[in-house]
Tab-separated table of C-alpha atoms in Angstrom:
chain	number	residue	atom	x	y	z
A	13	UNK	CA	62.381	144.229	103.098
A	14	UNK	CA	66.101	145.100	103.442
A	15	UNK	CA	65.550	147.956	105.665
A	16	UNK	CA	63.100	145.366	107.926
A	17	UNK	CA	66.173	143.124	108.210
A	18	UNK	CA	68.401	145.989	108.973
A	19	UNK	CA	66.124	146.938	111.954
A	20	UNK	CA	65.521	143.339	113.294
A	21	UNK	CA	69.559	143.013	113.210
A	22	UNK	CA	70.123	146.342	114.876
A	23	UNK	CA	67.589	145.092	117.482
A	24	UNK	CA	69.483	141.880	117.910
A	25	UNK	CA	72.599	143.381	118.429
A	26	UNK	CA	71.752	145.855	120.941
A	27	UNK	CA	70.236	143.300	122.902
A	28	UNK	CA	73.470	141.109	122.631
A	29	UNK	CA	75.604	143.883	124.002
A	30	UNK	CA	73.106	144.586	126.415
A	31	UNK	CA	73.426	140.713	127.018
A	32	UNK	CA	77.286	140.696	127.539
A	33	UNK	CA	76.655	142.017	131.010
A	34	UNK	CA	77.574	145.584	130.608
A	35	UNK	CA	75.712	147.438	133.532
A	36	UNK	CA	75.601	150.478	135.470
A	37	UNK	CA	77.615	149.750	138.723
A	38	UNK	CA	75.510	148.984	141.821
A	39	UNK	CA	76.068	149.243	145.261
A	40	UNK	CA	75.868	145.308	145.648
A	41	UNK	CA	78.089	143.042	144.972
A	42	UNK	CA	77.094	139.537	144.531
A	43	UNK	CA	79.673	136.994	145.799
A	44	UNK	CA	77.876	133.891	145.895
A	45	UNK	CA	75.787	133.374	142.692
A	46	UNK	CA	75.770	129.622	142.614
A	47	UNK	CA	75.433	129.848	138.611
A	48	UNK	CA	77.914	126.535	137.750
A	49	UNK	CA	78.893	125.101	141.271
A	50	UNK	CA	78.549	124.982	145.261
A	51	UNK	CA	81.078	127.369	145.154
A	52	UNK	CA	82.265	125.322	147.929
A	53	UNK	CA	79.714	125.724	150.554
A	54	UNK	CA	78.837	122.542	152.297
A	55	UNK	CA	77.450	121.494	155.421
A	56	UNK	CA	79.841	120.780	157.845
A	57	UNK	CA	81.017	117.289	159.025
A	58	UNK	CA	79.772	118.346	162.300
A	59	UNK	CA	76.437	119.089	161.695
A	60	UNK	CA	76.848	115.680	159.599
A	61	UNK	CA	76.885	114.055	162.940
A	62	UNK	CA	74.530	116.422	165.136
A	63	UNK	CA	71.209	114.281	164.204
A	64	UNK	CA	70.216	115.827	167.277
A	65	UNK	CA	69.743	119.431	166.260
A	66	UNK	CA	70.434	119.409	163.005
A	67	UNK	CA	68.516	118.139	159.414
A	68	UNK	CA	71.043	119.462	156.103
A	69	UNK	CA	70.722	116.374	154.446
A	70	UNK	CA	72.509	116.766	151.284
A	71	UNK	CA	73.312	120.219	148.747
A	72	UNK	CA	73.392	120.785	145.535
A	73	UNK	CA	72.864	123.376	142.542
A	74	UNK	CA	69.601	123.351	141.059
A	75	UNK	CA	68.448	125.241	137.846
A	76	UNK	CA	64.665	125.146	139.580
A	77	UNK	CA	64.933	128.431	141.238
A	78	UNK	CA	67.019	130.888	140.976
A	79	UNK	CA	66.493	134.668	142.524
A	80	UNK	CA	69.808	135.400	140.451
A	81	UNK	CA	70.821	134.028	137.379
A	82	UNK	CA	69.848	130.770	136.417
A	83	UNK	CA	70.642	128.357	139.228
A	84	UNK	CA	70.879	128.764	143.202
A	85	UNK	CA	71.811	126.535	145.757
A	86	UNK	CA	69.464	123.771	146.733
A	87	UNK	CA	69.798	122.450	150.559
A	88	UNK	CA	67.596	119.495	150.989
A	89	UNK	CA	66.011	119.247	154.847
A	90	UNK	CA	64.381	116.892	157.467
A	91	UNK	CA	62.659	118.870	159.577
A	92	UNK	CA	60.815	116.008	161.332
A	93	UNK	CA	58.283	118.860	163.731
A	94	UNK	CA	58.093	118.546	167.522
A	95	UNK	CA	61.682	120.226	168.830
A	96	UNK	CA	64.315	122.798	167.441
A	97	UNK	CA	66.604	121.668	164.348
A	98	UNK	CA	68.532	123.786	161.845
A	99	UNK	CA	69.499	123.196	158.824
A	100	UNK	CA	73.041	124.812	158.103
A	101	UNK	CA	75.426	125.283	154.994
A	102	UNK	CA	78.504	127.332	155.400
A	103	UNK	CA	81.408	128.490	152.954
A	104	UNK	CA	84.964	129.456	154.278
A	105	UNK	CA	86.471	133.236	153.403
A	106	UNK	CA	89.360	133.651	152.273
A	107	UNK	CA	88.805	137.076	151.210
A	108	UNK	CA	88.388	138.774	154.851
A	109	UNK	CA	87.742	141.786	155.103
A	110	UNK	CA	84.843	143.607	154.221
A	111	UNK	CA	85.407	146.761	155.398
A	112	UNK	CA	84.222	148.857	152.384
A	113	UNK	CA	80.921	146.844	153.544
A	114	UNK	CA	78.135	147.849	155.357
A	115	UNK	CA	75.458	144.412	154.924
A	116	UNK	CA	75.721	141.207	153.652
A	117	UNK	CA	72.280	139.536	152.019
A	118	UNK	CA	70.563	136.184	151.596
A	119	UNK	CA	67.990	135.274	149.312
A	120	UNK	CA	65.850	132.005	150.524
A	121	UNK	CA	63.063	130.246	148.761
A	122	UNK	CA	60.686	127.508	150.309
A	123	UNK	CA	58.207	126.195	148.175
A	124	UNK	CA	54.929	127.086	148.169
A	125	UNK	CA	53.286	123.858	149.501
A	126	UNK	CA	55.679	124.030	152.775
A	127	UNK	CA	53.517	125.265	155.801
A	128	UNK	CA	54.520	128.768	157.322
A	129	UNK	CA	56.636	128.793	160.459
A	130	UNK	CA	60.116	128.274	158.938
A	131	UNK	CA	62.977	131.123	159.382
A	132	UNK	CA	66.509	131.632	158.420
A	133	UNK	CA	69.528	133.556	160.194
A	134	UNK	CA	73.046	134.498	158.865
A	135	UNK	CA	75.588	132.908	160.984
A	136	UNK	CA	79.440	134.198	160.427
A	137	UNK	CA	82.525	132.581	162.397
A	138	UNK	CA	84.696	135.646	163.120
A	139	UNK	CA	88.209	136.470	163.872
A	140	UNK	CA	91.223	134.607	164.421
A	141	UNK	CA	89.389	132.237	167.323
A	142	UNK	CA	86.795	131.513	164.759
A	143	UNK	CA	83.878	132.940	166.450
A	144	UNK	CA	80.451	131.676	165.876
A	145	UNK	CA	78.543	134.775	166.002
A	146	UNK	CA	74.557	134.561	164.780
A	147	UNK	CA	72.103	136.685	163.846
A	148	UNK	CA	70.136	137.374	167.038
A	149	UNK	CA	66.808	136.581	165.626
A	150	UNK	CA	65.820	133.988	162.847
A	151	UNK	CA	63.823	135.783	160.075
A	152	UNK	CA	60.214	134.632	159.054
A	153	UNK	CA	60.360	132.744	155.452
A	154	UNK	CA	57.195	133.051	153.612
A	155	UNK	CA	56.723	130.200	151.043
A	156	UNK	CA	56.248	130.459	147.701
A	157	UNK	CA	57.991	133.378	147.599
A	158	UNK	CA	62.319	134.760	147.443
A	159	UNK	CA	62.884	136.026	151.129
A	160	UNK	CA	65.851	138.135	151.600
A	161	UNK	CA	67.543	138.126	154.946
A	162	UNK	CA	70.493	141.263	155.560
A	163	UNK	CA	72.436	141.003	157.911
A	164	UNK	CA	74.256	144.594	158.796
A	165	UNK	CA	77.745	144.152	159.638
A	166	UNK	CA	79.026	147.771	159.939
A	167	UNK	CA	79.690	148.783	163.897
A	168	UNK	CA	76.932	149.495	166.045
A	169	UNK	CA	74.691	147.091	163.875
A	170	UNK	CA	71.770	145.299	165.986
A	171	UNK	CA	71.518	142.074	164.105
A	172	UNK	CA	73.699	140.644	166.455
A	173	UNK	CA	74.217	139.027	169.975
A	174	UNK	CA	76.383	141.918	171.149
A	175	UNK	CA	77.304	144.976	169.477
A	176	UNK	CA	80.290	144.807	166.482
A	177	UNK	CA	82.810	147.036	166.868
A	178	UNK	CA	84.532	147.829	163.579
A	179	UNK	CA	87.079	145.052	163.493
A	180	UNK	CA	84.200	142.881	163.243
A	181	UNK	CA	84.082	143.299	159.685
A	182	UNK	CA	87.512	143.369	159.132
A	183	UNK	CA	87.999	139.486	159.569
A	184	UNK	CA	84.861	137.597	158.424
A	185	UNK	CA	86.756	134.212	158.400
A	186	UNK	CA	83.282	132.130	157.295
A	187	UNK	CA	79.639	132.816	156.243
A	188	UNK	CA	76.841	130.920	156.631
A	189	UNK	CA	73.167	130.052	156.668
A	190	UNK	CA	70.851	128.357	158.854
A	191	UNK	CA	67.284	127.621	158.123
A	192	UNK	CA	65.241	126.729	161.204
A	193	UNK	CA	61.819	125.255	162.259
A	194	UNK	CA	61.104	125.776	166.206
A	195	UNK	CA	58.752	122.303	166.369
A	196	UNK	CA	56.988	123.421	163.437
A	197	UNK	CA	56.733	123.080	160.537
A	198	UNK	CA	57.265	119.424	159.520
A	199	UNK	CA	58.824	119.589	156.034
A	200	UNK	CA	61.127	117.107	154.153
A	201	UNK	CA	62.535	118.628	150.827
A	202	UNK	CA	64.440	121.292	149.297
A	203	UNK	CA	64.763	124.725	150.165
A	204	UNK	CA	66.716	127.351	148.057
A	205	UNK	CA	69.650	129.817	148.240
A	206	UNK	CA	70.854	131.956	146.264
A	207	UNK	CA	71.940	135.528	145.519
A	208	UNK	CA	74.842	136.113	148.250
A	209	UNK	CA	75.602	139.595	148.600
A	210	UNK	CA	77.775	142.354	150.040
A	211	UNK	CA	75.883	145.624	150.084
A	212	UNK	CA	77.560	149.273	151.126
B	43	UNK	CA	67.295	138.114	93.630
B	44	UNK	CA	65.436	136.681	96.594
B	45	UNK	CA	68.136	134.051	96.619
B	46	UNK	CA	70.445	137.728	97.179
B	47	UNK	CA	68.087	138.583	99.838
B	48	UNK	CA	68.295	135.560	101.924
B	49	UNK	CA	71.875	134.990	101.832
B	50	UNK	CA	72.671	139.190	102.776
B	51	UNK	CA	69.479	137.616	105.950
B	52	UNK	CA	71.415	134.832	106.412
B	53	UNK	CA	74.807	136.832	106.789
B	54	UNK	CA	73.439	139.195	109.050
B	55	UNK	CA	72.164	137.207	111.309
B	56	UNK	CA	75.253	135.111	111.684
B	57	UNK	CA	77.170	139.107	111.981
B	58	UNK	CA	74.570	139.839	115.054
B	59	UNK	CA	74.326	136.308	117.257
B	60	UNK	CA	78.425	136.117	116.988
B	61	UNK	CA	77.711	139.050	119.798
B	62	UNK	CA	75.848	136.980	121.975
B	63	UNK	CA	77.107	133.086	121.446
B	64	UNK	CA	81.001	133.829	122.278
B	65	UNK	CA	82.361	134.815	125.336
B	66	UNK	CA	84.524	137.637	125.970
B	67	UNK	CA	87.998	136.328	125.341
B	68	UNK	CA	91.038	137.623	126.856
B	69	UNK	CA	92.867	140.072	125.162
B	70	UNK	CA	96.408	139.613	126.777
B	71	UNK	CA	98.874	142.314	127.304
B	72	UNK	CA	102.818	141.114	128.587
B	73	UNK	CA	103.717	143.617	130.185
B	74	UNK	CA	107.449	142.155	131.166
B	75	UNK	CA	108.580	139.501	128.877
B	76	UNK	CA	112.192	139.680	130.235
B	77	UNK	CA	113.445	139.684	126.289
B	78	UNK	CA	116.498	141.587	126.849
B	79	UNK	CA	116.802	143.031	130.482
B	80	UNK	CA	115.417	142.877	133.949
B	81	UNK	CA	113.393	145.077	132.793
B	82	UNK	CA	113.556	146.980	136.486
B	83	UNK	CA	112.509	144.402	138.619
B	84	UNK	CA	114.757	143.777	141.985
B	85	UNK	CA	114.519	142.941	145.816
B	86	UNK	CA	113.870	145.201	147.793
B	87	UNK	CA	116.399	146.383	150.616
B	88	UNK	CA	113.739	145.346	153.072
B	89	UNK	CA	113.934	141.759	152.033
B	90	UNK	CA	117.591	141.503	152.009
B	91	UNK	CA	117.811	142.393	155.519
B	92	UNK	CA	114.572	140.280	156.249
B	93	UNK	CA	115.495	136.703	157.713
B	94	UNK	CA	112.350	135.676	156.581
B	95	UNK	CA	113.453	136.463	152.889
B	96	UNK	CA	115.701	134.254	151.285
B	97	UNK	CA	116.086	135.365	147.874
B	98	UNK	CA	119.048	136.279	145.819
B	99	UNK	CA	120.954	137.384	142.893
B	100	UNK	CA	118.244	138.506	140.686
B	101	UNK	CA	119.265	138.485	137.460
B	102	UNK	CA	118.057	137.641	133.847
B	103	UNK	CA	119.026	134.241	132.744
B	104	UNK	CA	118.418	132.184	128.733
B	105	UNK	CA	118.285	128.764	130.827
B	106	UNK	CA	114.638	128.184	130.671
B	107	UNK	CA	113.962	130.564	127.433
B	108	UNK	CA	114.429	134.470	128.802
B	109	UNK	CA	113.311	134.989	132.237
B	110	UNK	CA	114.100	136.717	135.286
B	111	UNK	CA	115.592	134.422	137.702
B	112	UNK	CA	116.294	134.637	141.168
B	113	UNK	CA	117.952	132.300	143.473
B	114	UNK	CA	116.112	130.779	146.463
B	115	UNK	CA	117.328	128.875	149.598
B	116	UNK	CA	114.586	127.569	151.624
B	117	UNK	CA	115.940	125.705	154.389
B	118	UNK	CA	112.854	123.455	154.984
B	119	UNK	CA	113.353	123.910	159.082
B	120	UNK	CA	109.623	123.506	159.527
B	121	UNK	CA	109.481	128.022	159.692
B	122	UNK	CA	107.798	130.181	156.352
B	123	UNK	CA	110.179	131.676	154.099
B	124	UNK	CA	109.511	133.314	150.910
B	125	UNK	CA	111.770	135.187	147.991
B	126	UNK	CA	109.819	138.309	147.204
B	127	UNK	CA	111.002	140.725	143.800
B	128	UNK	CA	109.048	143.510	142.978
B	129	UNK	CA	108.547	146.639	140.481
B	130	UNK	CA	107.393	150.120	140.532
B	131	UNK	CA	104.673	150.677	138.765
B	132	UNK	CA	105.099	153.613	136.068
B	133	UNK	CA	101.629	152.789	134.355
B	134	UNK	CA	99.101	152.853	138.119
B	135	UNK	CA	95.752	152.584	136.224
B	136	UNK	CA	95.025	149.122	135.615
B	137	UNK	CA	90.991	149.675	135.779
B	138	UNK	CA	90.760	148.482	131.935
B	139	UNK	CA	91.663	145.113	132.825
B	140	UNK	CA	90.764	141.952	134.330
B	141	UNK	CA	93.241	139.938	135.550
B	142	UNK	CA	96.880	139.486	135.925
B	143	UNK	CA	98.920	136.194	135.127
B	144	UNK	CA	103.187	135.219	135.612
B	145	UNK	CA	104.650	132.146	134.498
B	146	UNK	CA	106.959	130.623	137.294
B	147	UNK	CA	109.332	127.658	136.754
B	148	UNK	CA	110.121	125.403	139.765
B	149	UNK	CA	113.157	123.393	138.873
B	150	UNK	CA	112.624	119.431	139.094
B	151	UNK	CA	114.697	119.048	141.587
B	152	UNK	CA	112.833	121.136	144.238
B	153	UNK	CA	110.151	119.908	146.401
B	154	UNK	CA	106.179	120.432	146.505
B	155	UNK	CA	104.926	122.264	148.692
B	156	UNK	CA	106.628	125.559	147.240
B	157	UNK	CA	103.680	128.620	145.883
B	158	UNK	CA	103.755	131.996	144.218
B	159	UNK	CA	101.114	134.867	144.995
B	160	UNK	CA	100.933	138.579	143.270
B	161	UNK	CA	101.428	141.091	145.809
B	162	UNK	CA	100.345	144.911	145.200
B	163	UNK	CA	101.508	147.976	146.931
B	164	UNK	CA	97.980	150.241	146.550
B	165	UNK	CA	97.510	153.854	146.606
B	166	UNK	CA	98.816	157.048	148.069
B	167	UNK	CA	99.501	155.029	151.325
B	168	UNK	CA	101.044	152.491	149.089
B	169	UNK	CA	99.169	149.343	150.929
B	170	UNK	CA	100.446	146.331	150.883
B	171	UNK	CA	97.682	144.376	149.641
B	172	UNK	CA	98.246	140.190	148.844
B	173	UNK	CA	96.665	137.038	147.421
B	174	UNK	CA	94.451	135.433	149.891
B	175	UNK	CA	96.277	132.486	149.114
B	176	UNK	CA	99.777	131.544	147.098
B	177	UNK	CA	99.163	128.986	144.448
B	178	UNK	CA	100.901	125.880	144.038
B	179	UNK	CA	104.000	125.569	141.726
B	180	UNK	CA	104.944	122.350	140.233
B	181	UNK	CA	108.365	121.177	139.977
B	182	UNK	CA	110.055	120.899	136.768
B	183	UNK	CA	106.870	122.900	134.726
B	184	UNK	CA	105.892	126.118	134.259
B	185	UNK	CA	103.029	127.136	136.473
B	186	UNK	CA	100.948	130.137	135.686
B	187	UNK	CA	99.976	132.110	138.350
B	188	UNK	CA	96.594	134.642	138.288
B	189	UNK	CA	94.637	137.075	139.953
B	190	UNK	CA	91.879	138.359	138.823
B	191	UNK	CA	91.042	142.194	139.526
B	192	UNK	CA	88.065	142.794	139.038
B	193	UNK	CA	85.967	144.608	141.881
B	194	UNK	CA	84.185	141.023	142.792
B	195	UNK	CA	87.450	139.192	142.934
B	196	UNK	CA	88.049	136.036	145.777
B	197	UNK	CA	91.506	136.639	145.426
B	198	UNK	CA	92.783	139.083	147.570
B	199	UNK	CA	92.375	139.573	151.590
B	200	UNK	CA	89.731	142.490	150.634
B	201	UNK	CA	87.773	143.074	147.770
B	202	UNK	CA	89.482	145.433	145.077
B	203	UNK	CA	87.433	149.045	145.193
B	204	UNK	CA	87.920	150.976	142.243
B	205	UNK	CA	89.735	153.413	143.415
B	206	UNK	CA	92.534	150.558	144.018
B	207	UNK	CA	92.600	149.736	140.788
B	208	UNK	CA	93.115	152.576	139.760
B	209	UNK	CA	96.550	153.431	141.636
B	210	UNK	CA	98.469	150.348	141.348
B	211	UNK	CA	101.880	151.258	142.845
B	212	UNK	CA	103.809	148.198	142.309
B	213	UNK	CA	103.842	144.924	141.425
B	214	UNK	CA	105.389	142.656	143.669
B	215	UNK	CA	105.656	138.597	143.363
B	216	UNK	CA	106.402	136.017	146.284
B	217	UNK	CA	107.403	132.419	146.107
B	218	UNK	CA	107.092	131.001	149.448
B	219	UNK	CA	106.905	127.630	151.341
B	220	UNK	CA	103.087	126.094	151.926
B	221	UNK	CA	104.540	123.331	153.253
B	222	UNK	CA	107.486	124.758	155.637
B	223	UNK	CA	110.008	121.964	155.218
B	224	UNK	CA	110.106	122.098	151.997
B	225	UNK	CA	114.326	122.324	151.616
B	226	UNK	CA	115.199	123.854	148.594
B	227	UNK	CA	118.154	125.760	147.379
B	228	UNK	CA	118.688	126.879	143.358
B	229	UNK	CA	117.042	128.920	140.981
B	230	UNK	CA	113.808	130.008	140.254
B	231	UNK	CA	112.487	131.433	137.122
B	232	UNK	CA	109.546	134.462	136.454
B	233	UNK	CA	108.711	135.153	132.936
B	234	UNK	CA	105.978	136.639	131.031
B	235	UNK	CA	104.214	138.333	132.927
B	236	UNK	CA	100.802	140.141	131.603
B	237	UNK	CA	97.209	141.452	132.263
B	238	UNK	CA	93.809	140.079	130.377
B	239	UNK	CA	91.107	142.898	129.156
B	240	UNK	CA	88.294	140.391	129.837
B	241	UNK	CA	86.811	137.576	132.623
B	242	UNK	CA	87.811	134.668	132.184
B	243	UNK	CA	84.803	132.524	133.668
């Protein structure tokens, strides 16, 4: 009896320090985990006002889905179906310069019940004239399912519009995400975010 | 004797989920506590000749209990200024720890709109490496300033590698102006400075 208590305790405690987060080093680093707040991402006031082209309707953090942790962030959209809108948050750096970087990583969840056809890009706002520089193609979210979407940011990368040089990385003033739907699909709800890395 | 039995269950139990319902607490370490001497720290040559710098007279002062002080004179002409002291480091491996932390003390007679920042001088090249960001210091308190170094850290222009934390050259701390006409002329006080083991989330 005492040595069964002995083992179920030695058990418990090896978990716990297991548990404390003590872990081999990886060559990600998670920035953005979303585990007790926005972090302060938001959507911008002037997407706020673009009705035109764009459908963020409101964020928050939801304990629903999570790719990391526990919670993510949960951007609830209007896509209303028959032109282009995007949906974007954003979150201003104010650490810069991610040099010792070579890719920086989304994970996206749609729910299973939304109809295929939706995509998502990393958009970053470089340098000091704050230049909105976007992935150069939108990448295909499947639902029901985490998508991840890298980005490489390390010179010579082809995610881009042009070609980075290397003091593209070096002054990454704001990151963001946009989640698209080119006339289709029509979806109103939430879709999910979470799991912001930097990989080298 | 089963009564034995479940009180020596009971106790272990309680022994093994202490492990997982605490947190981590911070262990701190003052490293400069200003007790009896300046304990090394100065301004640099640089920053006396530097009309951006406007620090002076660093000395160690029993006003506000032992603390280095240093006087300031911001002239609040709408331009940055900043009083910068640092120390060389003789301990460079600060990998076993988490964060570091000062205690500033704004006098109540200066404005807001006055901030302090940590400021490390990194590896063989001895880079100067600052805060993202100075942090706000309240007149007439004690404000604690803090950095976390750990390898994921927001606070600095880059994130901390390793091999960063490993070499820490000096230790450097600047008050400046946020708000540039912020006028201000008299003492400022550093104390206690020290480094936590653990995050603090």
């Amino acid at each position: 009896m005492k040595l069964g208590i002995l083992a179920v305790s030695c058990v418990v405690l090896v978990a716990a320090t297991l548990g404390t987060g003590i872990c081999a080093e990886t060559e990600e680093m998670v920035i953005f985990g979303f585990e007790k707040d926005l972090q302060d991402w938001q959507i911008p006031e002037w997407e706020v006002e673009d009705t035109e082209y764009y459908a963020a309707e409101d964020i928050a953090v939801s304990g629903y889905y999570a790719s990391e942790g526990d919670y993510s962030l949960e951007l609830l959209v209007d896509f209303p179906g028959g032109s282009w809108k995007g949906a974007y948050v954003e979150k201003e750096m104010y650490v810069t310069d991610w040099s010792q970087f070579s890719a920086l990583k989304v994970d996206v969840y749609v729910p299973q019940t939304v109809p295929a056809g939706l995509k998502g890009r990393i958009v970053l706002t470089v340098g000091e004239q704050w230049k909105w520089t976007e992935m150069n193609r939108g990448i295909a979210l499947t639902p029901g399912e985490w998508n991840t979407i890298t980005a490489v940011v390390k010179e010579g990368s082809t995610d881009w519009k042009f070609f980075p040089d290397e003091k593209f990385r070096q002054d990454i003033r704001k990151i963001g995400v946009r989640i698209e739907s080119d006339r289709k699909p029509v979806y109103k709800g939430p879709i999910y975010i979470d799991n912001v890395r930097l990989a080298k | 004797m089963q009564f034995k039995t479940f009180l020596f269950t009971i106790s272990y139990v309680f022994f093994c989920t202490a492990f997982v319902v605490y947190p981590a607490f911070c262990e701190e370490i003052v490293i400069y506590d200003f007790e009896e001497d300046a304990q090394e720290w100065q301004i640099p040559d640089w920053a006396k000749g530097n009309e951006d710098y406007v620090g002076s007279d660093l000395t160690l002062s029993k006003e506000h209990s032992s603390a280095l002080r240093v006087f300031a004179d911001f002239p609040g002409t709408g331009v940055w200024k900043g009083v910068y002291i640092e120390r060389v480091m003789d301990v460079t491996d600060w990998s076993d720890f988490a964060s570091i932390k000062a205690d500033i003390f704004l006098p109540e007679d200066a404005p807001e709109g006055v901030g302090g920042r940590f400021i490390f001088t990194l590896g063989d090249d001895w880079v100067w490496t600052e805060m993202n960001r100075p942090l706000s210091l309240k007149p007439g308190e004690w404000t604690t300033i803090s950095a976390s170094i750990l390898p994921d850290s927001m606070d600095w222009r880059y994130f901390l590698t390793d091999e960063f934390r490993k070499d820490i050259r000096k230790i450097g701390i600047r008050i400046e102006t946020i708000t540039h006409t912020a006028a201000y002329s008299g003492p400022l006080y550093i104390d206690n400075i020290r480094v936590c083991s653990e995050r603090e989330d």
